[in-house]
Amino acid sequence: MRLLKAKLIGLAILISSISFAQLPSNVLVGYWENWGGLRLKDVDDRYNVLCLAFLEADKTTYATPHDNNVEDLEFTPTNKTTLKADIPIVQSEGKKVLISIGGGNGSFRLKNTTDKSTFVSKVKDFITEYGVDGIDIDLEQKTYVCATTNSAAKINNPTDIHITNLIDGIKEIMSWYQSQYNKKMILTMAPETAYVNGGLSNWTVNNSCGGHYLAIIEQLRDEIDLLMVQLYNSGSILDLNGTEQFESSVDFVLSATETIIKGFTAKGGLGTYSGLPEEKVVIGLTTCASDQAVRSRSEIVSIMNYLLGTGSKPGTYTLKDSYPNLKGLMTWSINTDAKMSSMSSCNPSVAYDFAQAFEDVFGTIDNSIEAVNRQSLKIYPNPTTGILTVN
């Protein structure tokens, strides 16, 4: 009896020392355009992870992002005072606010240790000033993603200076955040499809640095809370069976998601990507009506229900497993879904149709602080006289 008590005390100490990034049970992630007219506090309540877009490099040459420098990292909201007032309001409702770093025009390379130090310093300064819950890494374009060679982008042992500086810099920021706020910083990533799933294609690896983001994901797999690959603006990809899938089809989303979860051996000698637990995977889709990969609400629901194991197959791709613990959905952008995009060609016919698709799949989500706290630590089975699992 005394030994059992000691074991339980040890378990209690172990549990108390573990730090968790507290997220809602299911997430609807949306990117909030800082140049748009939508106030953060007025975003539809179904969006419970809000990514501020973007902390960008080289704002002076916005239209030609080919020489972006990390020392130019800057965030320029239309109304800084209003945004700073809105962030604690939405956080008090259990929503999480992240700063998305990079984007299509604001990405950058960390070419040396000075760049890494600048990156770390600027991100720390932003977190301190705005009080956000974490960061989203959204480096885009070959110029800012590709390693110098395929060999330097090896998944299990990357040597490219930009990749290793980014990995080390993120870890440094996370360690600082843990020390500063006594909790885990939320870390998400939204890579383009070519740099993840493209690792399955010899052609993509050798011609478009396919799979080069995989080293970043693999080396930070324990730190990442959400991976939300952009399943749009992509072109075709290969699935785990070696079959080409086109982004206009439902099979593209199904096969790409399974690939992200299952993992694979990449082409070109890149090595093995281990995959990520389904609890960390979010399905990234677009709401822009002019994009060929835009999905109707019914199509999104049918895709998600099949992935979750609660619906029939909507296309021709047959899943190897069902994934009932998928974390949720992500879209570019909240402003578009709210019919408040700066690009009129993107606005959908119905406001917040994407948010409704999320609710159709996952039901009403309790975003309250109490609910987030309750679901952040799972211990089962309880009671037990055998193995106890702490998740």
Coordinates of C-alpha atoms in Angstrom, one line a residue:
M1 CA 0.0 0.0 0.0
R2 CA 2.8 2.4 0.8
L3 CA 4.5 1.6 -2.5
L4 CA 1.3 2.3 -4.4
K5 CA 0.9 5.6 -2.7
A6 CA 4.5 6.6 -3.6
K7 CA 3.8 5.7 -7.2
L8 CA 0.6 7.8 -7.2
I9 CA 2.5 10.8 -5.7
G10 CA 5.2 10.4 -8.4
L11 CA 2.5 10.4 -11.0
A12 CA 1.0 13.5 -9.5
I13 CA 4.4 15.2 -9.6
L14 CA 4.8 14.1 -13.2
I15 CA 1.5 15.5 -14.3
S16 CA 2.0 18.8 -12.5
S17 CA 5.3 19.3 -14.3
I18 CA 3.9 18.7 -17.9
S19 CA 3.0 21.8 -19.9
F20 CA 0.2 21.7 -22.4
A21 CA -0.9 24.1 -25.1
Q22 CA -4.5 24.4 -24.4
L23 CA -6.6 24.4 -27.5
P24 CA -10.4 23.8 -28.0
S25 CA -11.5 20.2 -28.6
N26 CA -11.9 20.9 -32.3
V27 CA -10.5 24.0 -34.1
L28 CA -11.7 26.2 -36.8
V29 CA -8.6 28.1 -37.8
G30 CA -8.9 31.3 -39.9
Y31 CA -6.5 33.9 -41.2
W32 CA -7.4 37.5 -40.3
E33 CA -6.3 40.0 -42.9
N34 CA -4.7 42.9 -40.9
W35 CA -5.4 45.2 -43.9
G36 CA -9.1 44.3 -44.0
G37 CA -12.1 46.1 -42.4
L38 CA -13.1 43.3 -40.1
R39 CA -12.5 43.8 -36.4
L40 CA -11.1 40.8 -34.6
K41 CA -13.7 40.9 -31.9
D42 CA -16.5 40.7 -34.6
V43 CA -15.3 37.5 -36.2
D44 CA -17.9 34.7 -36.2
D45 CA -17.6 32.8 -32.9
R46 CA -17.1 29.5 -34.6
Y47 CA -13.5 30.6 -35.5
N48 CA -11.6 29.7 -32.3
V49 CA -8.0 29.9 -33.6
L50 CA -7.3 33.3 -35.2
C51 CA -4.1 33.8 -37.1
L52 CA -3.1 37.4 -37.6
A53 CA -1.7 37.8 -41.1
F54 CA 1.1 38.6 -41.4
L55 CA 4.4 39.4 -39.7
E56 CA 6.2 40.2 -43.0
A57 CA 9.7 40.9 -44.2
D58 CA 10.6 43.6 -46.7
K59 CA 7.5 45.7 -46.7
T60 CA 9.2 48.3 -49.0
T61 CA 9.2 45.9 -52.0
Y62 CA 5.8 44.2 -51.4
A63 CA 5.1 43.4 -55.0
T64 CA 8.5 41.8 -55.7
P65 CA 9.3 39.5 -52.8
H66 CA 12.6 38.2 -53.9
D67 CA 15.1 39.9 -51.6
N68 CA 13.2 39.9 -48.3
N69 CA 15.4 40.3 -45.2
V70 CA 14.5 39.1 -41.7
E71 CA 15.5 42.5 -40.3
D72 CA 12.6 44.0 -42.1
L73 CA 10.0 41.8 -40.3
E74 CA 7.1 44.1 -39.6
F75 CA 3.4 43.9 -38.7
T76 CA 1.3 46.9 -39.8
P77 CA -2.4 46.5 -38.8
T78 CA -4.8 49.2 -40.1
N79 CA -5.6 50.1 -36.5
K80 CA -3.0 48.9 -33.9
T81 CA -4.9 50.3 -30.9
T82 CA -8.2 48.6 -31.9
L83 CA -6.5 45.3 -32.5
K84 CA -4.7 45.4 -29.1
A85 CA -8.0 46.0 -27.5
D86 CA -9.7 43.2 -29.3
I87 CA -7.1 40.4 -28.6
P88 CA -7.8 40.1 -24.9
I89 CA -11.6 40.1 -25.6
V90 CA -11.5 37.1 -27.9
Q91 CA -8.9 35.3 -25.6
S92 CA -11.4 35.8 -22.7
E93 CA -13.9 33.8 -24.8
G94 CA -11.5 30.8 -25.0
K95 CA -10.2 31.6 -28.5
K96 CA -6.5 31.5 -29.4
V97 CA -4.7 34.3 -31.2
L98 CA -1.5 33.6 -33.2
I99 CA 0.8 35.7 -35.3
S100 CA 1.4 34.2 -38.7
I101 CA 4.9 34.8 -39.9
G102 CA 5.8 35.1 -43.6
G103 CA 3.0 34.6 -46.0
G104 CA 3.0 34.8 -49.8
N105 CA 4.8 38.2 -49.9
G106 CA 6.5 38.4 -46.6
S107 CA 8.6 35.3 -46.3
F108 CA 12.4 35.3 -45.8
R109 CA 15.5 33.2 -45.3
L110 CA 17.7 33.0 -42.2
K111 CA 21.0 33.0 -43.9
N112 CA 23.3 33.2 -40.8
T113 CA 23.2 33.3 -37.0
T114 CA 22.7 37.0 -37.0
D115 CA 19.5 36.4 -39.0
K116 CA 18.4 33.8 -36.5
S117 CA 19.0 36.1 -33.6
T118 CA 17.0 38.9 -35.3
F119 CA 14.2 36.5 -36.0
V120 CA 14.0 35.4 -32.4
S121 CA 14.2 38.9 -31.1
K122 CA 11.5 40.3 -33.4
V123 CA 9.1 37.5 -32.6
K124 CA 9.6 37.8 -28.9
D125 CA 9.0 41.6 -29.2
F126 CA 5.8 41.0 -31.0
I127 CA 4.5 38.4 -28.5
T128 CA 5.3 40.7 -25.7
E129 CA 3.6 43.7 -27.3
Y130 CA 0.5 42.0 -28.5
G131 CA 0.1 39.2 -26.0
V132 CA -0.6 36.5 -28.5
D133 CA -0.8 32.7 -27.7
G134 CA 1.7 31.5 -30.2
I135 CA 3.1 31.6 -33.7
D136 CA 2.2 30.2 -37.1
I137 CA 5.1 29.6 -39.5
D138 CA 3.9 30.3 -43.1
L139 CA 7.0 30.5 -45.2
E140 CA 6.0 30.3 -48.9
Q141 CA 7.7 30.2 -52.4
K142 CA 10.8 28.3 -53.4
T143 CA 13.0 31.4 -52.7
Y144 CA 12.2 31.1 -49.0
V145 CA 11.6 27.4 -48.5
C146 CA 14.1 25.4 -50.6
A147 CA 17.3 24.2 -49.2
T148 CA 20.5 24.7 -51.3
T149 CA 20.4 21.0 -52.2
N150 CA 18.3 17.9 -51.6
S151 CA 21.0 16.5 -49.5
A152 CA 20.9 19.6 -47.2
A153 CA 17.1 19.0 -46.7
K154 CA 17.4 15.5 -45.4
I155 CA 14.3 15.0 -43.2
N156 CA 16.1 13.3 -40.3
N157 CA 19.4 15.3 -40.5
P158 CA 19.0 18.7 -42.3
T159 CA 22.1 20.7 -42.8
D160 CA 20.8 23.7 -44.8
I161 CA 21.6 26.8 -42.8
H162 CA 18.2 28.3 -43.3
I163 CA 16.3 25.2 -42.2
T164 CA 18.5 24.6 -39.1
N165 CA 18.4 28.3 -38.1
L166 CA 14.6 28.2 -38.4
I167 CA 14.3 25.1 -36.3
D168 CA 16.7 26.3 -33.6
G169 CA 15.1 29.8 -33.6
I170 CA 11.6 28.4 -33.0
K171 CA 12.9 26.2 -30.2
E172 CA 14.6 29.2 -28.6
I173 CA 11.3 31.2 -28.8
M174 CA 9.3 28.3 -27.3
S175 CA 11.8 27.9 -24.4
W176 CA 11.6 31.7 -23.7
Y177 CA 7.8 31.6 -23.9
Q178 CA 7.6 28.7 -21.4
S179 CA 9.9 30.5 -19.0
Q180 CA 8.1 33.8 -19.5
Y181 CA 4.5 32.7 -19.2
N182 CA 4.8 29.3 -17.5
K183 CA 2.9 27.5 -20.3
K184 CA 3.6 26.0 -23.7
M185 CA 3.5 28.3 -26.7
I186 CA 1.1 27.2 -29.4
L187 CA 3.0 26.4 -32.6
T188 CA 1.3 25.8 -35.9
M189 CA 2.5 25.6 -39.5
A190 CA 0.7 26.1 -42.9
P191 CA 3.1 24.9 -45.6
E192 CA 2.2 24.7 -49.3
T193 CA 1.5 21.2 -50.6
A194 CA 4.5 20.9 -52.9
Y195 CA 6.9 21.2 -50.0
V196 CA 5.2 18.4 -48.0
N197 CA 3.3 16.0 -50.1
G198 CA 5.6 16.8 -53.1
G199 CA 8.2 14.6 -51.4
L200 CA 6.4 11.6 -52.9
S201 CA 7.3 12.7 -56.5
N202 CA 10.8 12.4 -58.0
W203 CA 10.0 15.2 -60.4
T204 CA 8.8 17.6 -57.7
V205 CA 11.7 16.8 -55.5
N206 CA 14.3 17.3 -58.2
N207 CA 12.6 20.3 -59.9
S208 CA 10.6 22.2 -57.3
C209 CA 12.4 21.1 -54.0
G210 CA 9.4 18.9 -53.2
G211 CA 9.3 17.8 -49.6
H212 CA 11.8 20.4 -48.3
Y213 CA 9.5 21.5 -45.5
L214 CA 9.4 17.9 -44.1
A215 CA 12.7 18.4 -42.3
I216 CA 11.2 21.3 -40.4
I217 CA 8.1 19.4 -39.5
E218 CA 10.0 16.2 -38.5
Q219 CA 12.5 18.1 -36.3
L220 CA 9.7 20.0 -34.5
R221 CA 7.1 17.2 -34.5
D222 CA 6.9 17.2 -30.7
E223 CA 6.5 21.0 -30.5
I224 CA 3.9 21.4 -33.3
D225 CA 0.3 21.7 -32.1
L226 CA -1.4 22.0 -35.5
L227 CA -0.2 21.2 -39.0
M228 CA -2.5 22.6 -41.7
V229 CA -1.1 22.1 -45.2
Q230 CA -2.6 24.4 -47.8
L231 CA -4.6 22.0 -49.9
Y232 CA -5.1 24.6 -52.6
N233 CA -3.1 26.6 -55.1
S234 CA -1.2 23.4 -55.6
G235 CA -1.5 21.5 -58.9
S236 CA -1.5 17.8 -58.8
I237 CA 0.2 15.5 -56.2
L238 CA 0.8 11.8 -55.8
D239 CA -1.0 9.8 -53.2
L240 CA 0.5 6.9 -51.1
N241 CA -0.4 4.5 -53.9
G242 CA 1.6 6.5 -56.5
T243 CA -1.6 7.7 -58.2
E244 CA -1.8 11.4 -59.4
Q245 CA -4.5 13.4 -57.7
F246 CA -5.8 16.7 -59.0
E247 CA -6.7 19.5 -56.6
S248 CA -10.2 20.0 -58.0
S249 CA -11.2 16.6 -56.8
V250 CA -12.3 15.4 -53.4
D251 CA -9.7 12.6 -53.7
F252 CA -6.9 15.3 -53.6
V253 CA -8.0 16.3 -50.0
L254 CA -8.6 12.8 -48.8
S255 CA -5.3 11.3 -50.1
A256 CA -3.2 14.4 -49.1
T257 CA -4.6 14.2 -45.5
E258 CA -3.8 10.5 -45.2
T259 CA -0.3 11.1 -46.5
I260 CA 0.3 13.8 -43.9
I261 CA -0.9 11.5 -41.1
K262 CA 0.7 8.2 -42.3
G263 CA 4.1 9.5 -43.3
F264 CA 6.2 8.1 -46.1
T265 CA 9.7 7.6 -47.5
A266 CA 10.5 10.6 -49.6
K267 CA 12.1 10.5 -53.0
G268 CA 15.5 11.9 -53.9
G269 CA 17.1 10.5 -50.8
L270 CA 15.4 12.9 -48.5
G271 CA 14.7 10.2 -45.9
T272 CA 11.6 9.2 -44.0
Y273 CA 8.8 11.5 -42.8
S274 CA 7.2 9.9 -39.7
G275 CA 3.8 11.4 -40.1
L276 CA 1.9 13.3 -37.4
P277 CA -0.9 12.1 -35.0
E278 CA -4.3 12.9 -36.5
E279 CA -5.0 15.1 -33.4
K280 CA -2.4 17.5 -34.7
V281 CA -3.7 17.6 -38.3
V282 CA -6.1 20.3 -39.6
I283 CA -7.6 20.3 -43.1
G284 CA -6.6 23.5 -44.9
L285 CA -9.0 24.7 -47.6
T286 CA -9.7 28.0 -49.4
T287 CA -12.8 30.1 -49.4
C288 CA -11.8 32.2 -52.5
A289 CA -14.6 31.8 -55.1
S290 CA -12.1 32.3 -57.9
D291 CA -9.9 29.4 -56.9
Q292 CA -10.4 26.1 -58.7
A293 CA -9.9 24.2 -55.4
V294 CA -12.7 26.0 -53.6
R295 CA -15.2 23.6 -51.9
S296 CA -18.9 23.8 -51.5
R297 CA -20.2 23.3 -48.0
S298 CA -21.8 19.9 -48.8
E299 CA -18.5 18.8 -50.4
I300 CA -16.5 19.8 -47.3
V301 CA -19.0 18.0 -45.1
S302 CA -18.8 14.8 -47.2
I303 CA -14.9 14.9 -47.2
M304 CA -14.7 15.4 -43.4
N305 CA -17.3 12.8 -42.6
Y306 CA -15.5 10.2 -44.6
L307 CA -12.1 11.1 -43.0
L308 CA -13.7 10.9 -39.6
G309 CA -15.2 7.5 -40.3
T310 CA -18.8 8.7 -40.1
G311 CA -19.8 9.0 -43.7
S312 CA -19.5 7.2 -47.1
K313 CA -16.7 7.6 -49.6
P314 CA -17.4 10.8 -51.7
G315 CA -14.8 10.0 -54.4
T316 CA -12.7 7.1 -55.7
Y317 CA -9.8 7.2 -53.2
T318 CA -10.2 4.6 -50.5
L319 CA -8.8 5.6 -47.1
K320 CA -6.5 3.0 -45.5
D321 CA -8.0 4.0 -42.1
S322 CA -10.5 6.4 -40.6
Y323 CA -9.3 9.4 -38.5
P324 CA -11.9 10.2 -35.9
N325 CA -9.6 12.5 -34.0
L326 CA -8.8 15.0 -36.7
K327 CA -8.5 18.4 -35.1
G328 CA -10.5 20.5 -37.5
L329 CA -10.5 22.9 -40.4
M330 CA -8.5 25.9 -41.6
T331 CA -9.2 28.5 -44.3
W332 CA -7.8 31.5 -46.0
S333 CA -9.3 33.8 -45.1
I334 CA -11.8 34.8 -42.4
N335 CA -12.4 38.1 -44.2
T336 CA -13.3 36.2 -47.4
D337 CA -15.7 33.8 -45.5
A338 CA -17.3 36.9 -43.9
K339 CA -17.7 38.4 -47.4
M340 CA -15.3 41.2 -46.4
S341 CA -12.3 40.3 -48.6
S342 CA -10.3 43.1 -50.2
M343 CA -10.6 40.9 -53.4
S344 CA -14.2 41.0 -54.6
S345 CA -13.6 37.9 -56.8
C346 CA -13.0 35.9 -53.7
N347 CA -16.1 36.6 -51.8
P348 CA -18.4 33.6 -51.5
S349 CA -22.2 33.8 -52.2
V350 CA -23.0 33.2 -48.5
A351 CA -21.3 34.8 -45.5
Y352 CA -19.6 32.4 -43.1
D353 CA -20.5 29.3 -45.3
F354 CA -17.1 27.7 -44.3
A355 CA -17.8 28.3 -40.6
Q356 CA -21.2 26.6 -41.1
A357 CA -19.5 23.6 -42.8
F358 CA -17.3 23.3 -39.7
E359 CA -20.4 23.3 -37.5
D360 CA -22.1 20.8 -39.7
V361 CA -19.2 18.4 -39.1
F362 CA -18.2 19.0 -35.5
G363 CA -21.3 20.5 -34.0
T364 CA -21.3 23.4 -31.6
I365 CA -17.9 23.7 -29.9
D366 CA -17.6 25.1 -26.4
N367 CA -14.8 27.6 -26.6
S368 CA -15.0 28.6 -22.9
I369 CA -11.8 28.7 -20.8
E370 CA -13.3 26.1 -18.5
A371 CA -14.0 23.7 -21.5
V372 CA -10.4 24.2 -22.8
N373 CA -9.0 23.5 -19.4
R374 CA -11.1 20.3 -19.0
Q375 CA -10.1 18.7 -22.2
S376 CA -6.4 19.6 -22.1
L377 CA -5.4 16.6 -20.0
K378 CA -6.8 13.1 -20.6
I379 CA -6.1 10.2 -18.2
Y380 CA -7.6 6.8 -19.0
P381 CA -8.8 4.2 -18.1
N382 CA -10.1 5.5 -14.8
P383 CA -10.2 3.7 -12.5
T384 CA -7.6 1.1 -13.4
T385 CA -5.3 -1.5 -11.7
G386 CA -3.2 -1.8 -14.8
I387 CA -1.6 0.6 -17.3
L388 CA -2.7 4.3 -17.0
T389 CA -2.4 6.5 -20.1
V390 CA -1.8 10.2 -19.8
N391 CA -2.5 12.2 -23.0

